[in-house]
Coordinates of C-alpha atoms in Angstrom, one line a residue:
M26 CA 133.7 127.9 103.4
Q27 CA 130.3 128.0 102.7
P28 CA 128.5 125.1 104.6
H29 CA 127.1 122.3 102.8
P30 CA 123.5 123.4 101.3
N31 CA 122.0 120.7 103.0
V32 CA 123.4 121.9 106.3
R33 CA 122.2 125.2 105.4
A34 CA 118.6 124.8 105.3
V35 CA 118.8 122.0 108.1
Q36 CA 120.7 125.3 110.2
D37 CA 117.8 127.5 108.9
A38 CA 114.7 125.6 110.2
L39 CA 116.8 125.0 113.4
T40 CA 116.6 128.6 113.5
A41 CA 113.3 129.9 112.4
A42 CA 112.0 127.0 114.7
G43 CA 114.0 128.4 117.4
T44 CA 115.2 125.1 118.3
R45 CA 116.8 124.8 122.0
N46 CA 119.6 122.1 123.1
G47 CA 119.9 120.3 126.3
V48 CA 121.3 123.2 127.9
G49 CA 118.7 125.7 126.6
E50 CA 120.6 127.3 124.1
P51 CA 120.3 128.0 120.7
S52 CA 121.2 124.4 118.7
T53 CA 123.5 124.8 116.0
V54 CA 124.6 122.1 113.7
R55 CA 128.2 120.9 114.2
L56 CA 131.2 119.1 111.9
L57 CA 133.0 116.4 113.1
P58 CA 136.4 116.3 111.2
D59 CA 134.8 112.3 109.5
A60 CA 131.8 111.2 108.6
V61 CA 129.5 109.1 111.1
H62 CA 127.7 106.7 109.2
T63 CA 126.6 104.6 111.9
A64 CA 125.2 105.6 116.0
A65 CA 128.1 103.8 117.3
A66 CA 130.4 106.2 115.0
A67 CA 128.5 109.8 116.5
A68 CA 128.4 108.3 119.9
E69 CA 132.0 108.2 119.9
A70 CA 132.9 111.1 118.2
L71 CA 130.5 113.2 120.6
G72 CA 131.4 111.3 123.7
V73 CA 128.2 110.5 124.6
E74 CA 126.1 106.9 124.7
V75 CA 124.5 105.4 121.5
G76 CA 121.3 105.7 123.0
Q77 CA 121.4 109.3 122.7
I78 CA 121.7 109.8 118.8
A79 CA 119.0 110.0 117.0
N80 CA 119.2 107.7 113.8
S81 CA 116.9 108.9 111.4
L82 CA 115.6 106.1 108.7
I83 CA 113.7 106.6 106.2
F84 CA 110.9 104.1 105.1
D85 CA 108.7 102.9 102.1
A86 CA 105.3 102.8 103.7
D87 CA 102.8 101.8 101.0
D88 CA 105.3 103.9 98.9
E89 CA 104.6 107.1 101.1
P90 CA 108.0 108.0 102.6
L91 CA 107.8 107.6 107.0
L92 CA 110.7 109.1 108.7
V93 CA 111.4 107.1 112.2
L94 CA 113.4 108.7 114.9
T95 CA 114.9 105.5 116.6
S96 CA 117.6 105.7 119.5
G97 CA 120.8 104.6 117.9
A98 CA 120.5 101.9 121.1
H99 CA 117.5 100.4 118.9
R100 CA 116.6 98.4 115.7
V101 CA 113.2 99.1 114.0
D102 CA 110.6 96.5 114.2
T103 CA 109.0 96.8 111.1
A104 CA 106.8 94.3 111.7
G105 CA 105.3 95.3 115.0
L106 CA 105.6 99.2 114.0
A107 CA 103.6 98.5 109.9
A108 CA 100.9 96.9 111.8
S109 CA 100.6 99.9 115.0
I110 CA 100.0 102.7 112.0
G111 CA 98.1 100.6 109.8
V112 CA 100.6 100.1 107.1
T113 CA 100.1 96.6 104.8
R114 CA 104.3 97.1 103.7
L115 CA 106.8 98.8 105.7
R116 CA 110.4 98.4 104.2
R117 CA 113.3 100.6 104.3
A118 CA 113.8 102.6 101.8
T119 CA 116.5 102.3 99.0
P120 CA 118.9 105.6 98.3
E121 CA 117.3 107.3 95.2
F122 CA 114.1 106.7 97.4
V123 CA 115.4 108.4 100.8
R124 CA 117.3 111.7 98.8
T125 CA 113.9 111.9 96.4
H126 CA 111.8 112.8 99.9
T127 CA 114.4 114.7 102.1
G128 CA 117.0 115.7 99.5
Q129 CA 119.5 114.1 102.3
P130 CA 121.9 111.4 101.8
I131 CA 121.6 108.2 103.9
G132 CA 123.9 108.5 106.9
G133 CA 123.3 112.3 107.2
V134 CA 119.3 112.3 106.9
A135 CA 118.3 115.2 109.1
P136 CA 114.6 115.3 111.0
L137 CA 114.0 118.7 109.4
G138 CA 115.3 120.9 106.0
H139 CA 113.2 118.4 103.9
P140 CA 111.4 119.7 100.6
R141 CA 108.2 119.1 102.4
A142 CA 107.0 117.8 105.6
L143 CA 107.1 114.4 106.3
R144 CA 105.1 111.7 108.3
T145 CA 107.6 111.0 111.5
L146 CA 107.9 108.9 114.7
V147 CA 109.8 109.4 117.5
D148 CA 111.1 107.0 119.7
T149 CA 110.2 107.3 123.3
A150 CA 113.2 105.8 124.3
L151 CA 115.3 108.7 123.5
A152 CA 113.1 111.1 126.2
A153 CA 115.4 109.1 128.7
Y154 CA 118.3 111.8 127.6
P155 CA 118.2 115.9 128.5
E156 CA 120.2 116.1 125.3
I157 CA 120.4 113.6 122.5
W158 CA 121.9 114.2 118.6
A159 CA 120.4 113.8 115.2
A160 CA 121.7 114.5 111.8
G161 CA 122.4 117.3 109.9
G162 CA 121.9 117.1 106.3
V163 CA 125.3 115.3 105.4
P164 CA 127.0 112.4 107.3
Q165 CA 129.7 114.4 109.2
A166 CA 126.8 117.1 110.4
V167 CA 125.0 116.7 113.6
F168 CA 123.3 119.1 116.0
P169 CA 122.1 119.1 119.8
I170 CA 118.2 118.9 120.8
T171 CA 116.4 117.5 123.0
Y172 CA 113.2 115.3 123.2
T173 CA 110.4 117.3 123.5
E174 CA 112.3 119.7 121.0
L175 CA 112.4 117.4 118.4
L176 CA 108.6 116.2 118.8
R177 CA 108.0 119.9 118.3
V178 CA 110.0 120.8 115.1
T179 CA 109.4 117.5 113.9
S180 CA 105.6 117.6 114.6
G181 CA 106.6 113.9 115.4
T182 CA 104.4 111.1 117.2
P183 CA 105.8 109.6 120.2
A184 CA 106.3 105.8 119.2
E185 CA 108.0 103.0 120.4
V186 CA 109.3 101.6 117.1
A187 CA 111.9 98.5 118.8

C-alpha cells in the first residue's frame, strides 16, 4: 500500500535533510494503528511522556502563517507570544487556513513537508528530551527527532511559548 502523499512528502523532506532521531539513526515516519489527535493520545500510543510530543500548531499572525512547535505539556500563551514576536493579532488558524499553508490537516500537521517554508518557533521546553516526536502529515503518522535536528530542519527559532 502506498503511503499518503502527505506522509511521503514529510519522509522525503526528512530524508533530503538527513534528519536523525535520538539515537542517531535516520528519522522515519511511523504509522500508528489509530489517529492521534492530541499530545496525550500520541504519548500513550508511543509510550513516551506527553512533554516529548512536539505539537505543530498553526497560527494566523497578522494574516501570515506561523508554525509553533510546542511541547505537548504546554499551552501557548498567545498574548505573550504575539508581543514577543511583534504581531498585533495572533489567533489559532482555521482548518482551511492550515490546509492552505501546509497542505496537511489539523491533527497531522508536520514540522516540514509544506508547499513553502513557514516562519517557525520551537518551544525551548522540548530541549529537555533526548528524543521528541512530531506529526508526520496525517493524524496517524509520527516521527522521532531531536530538538537540535528540529531547529535545523525547520530553520526554527527557539522560543518560550507557554
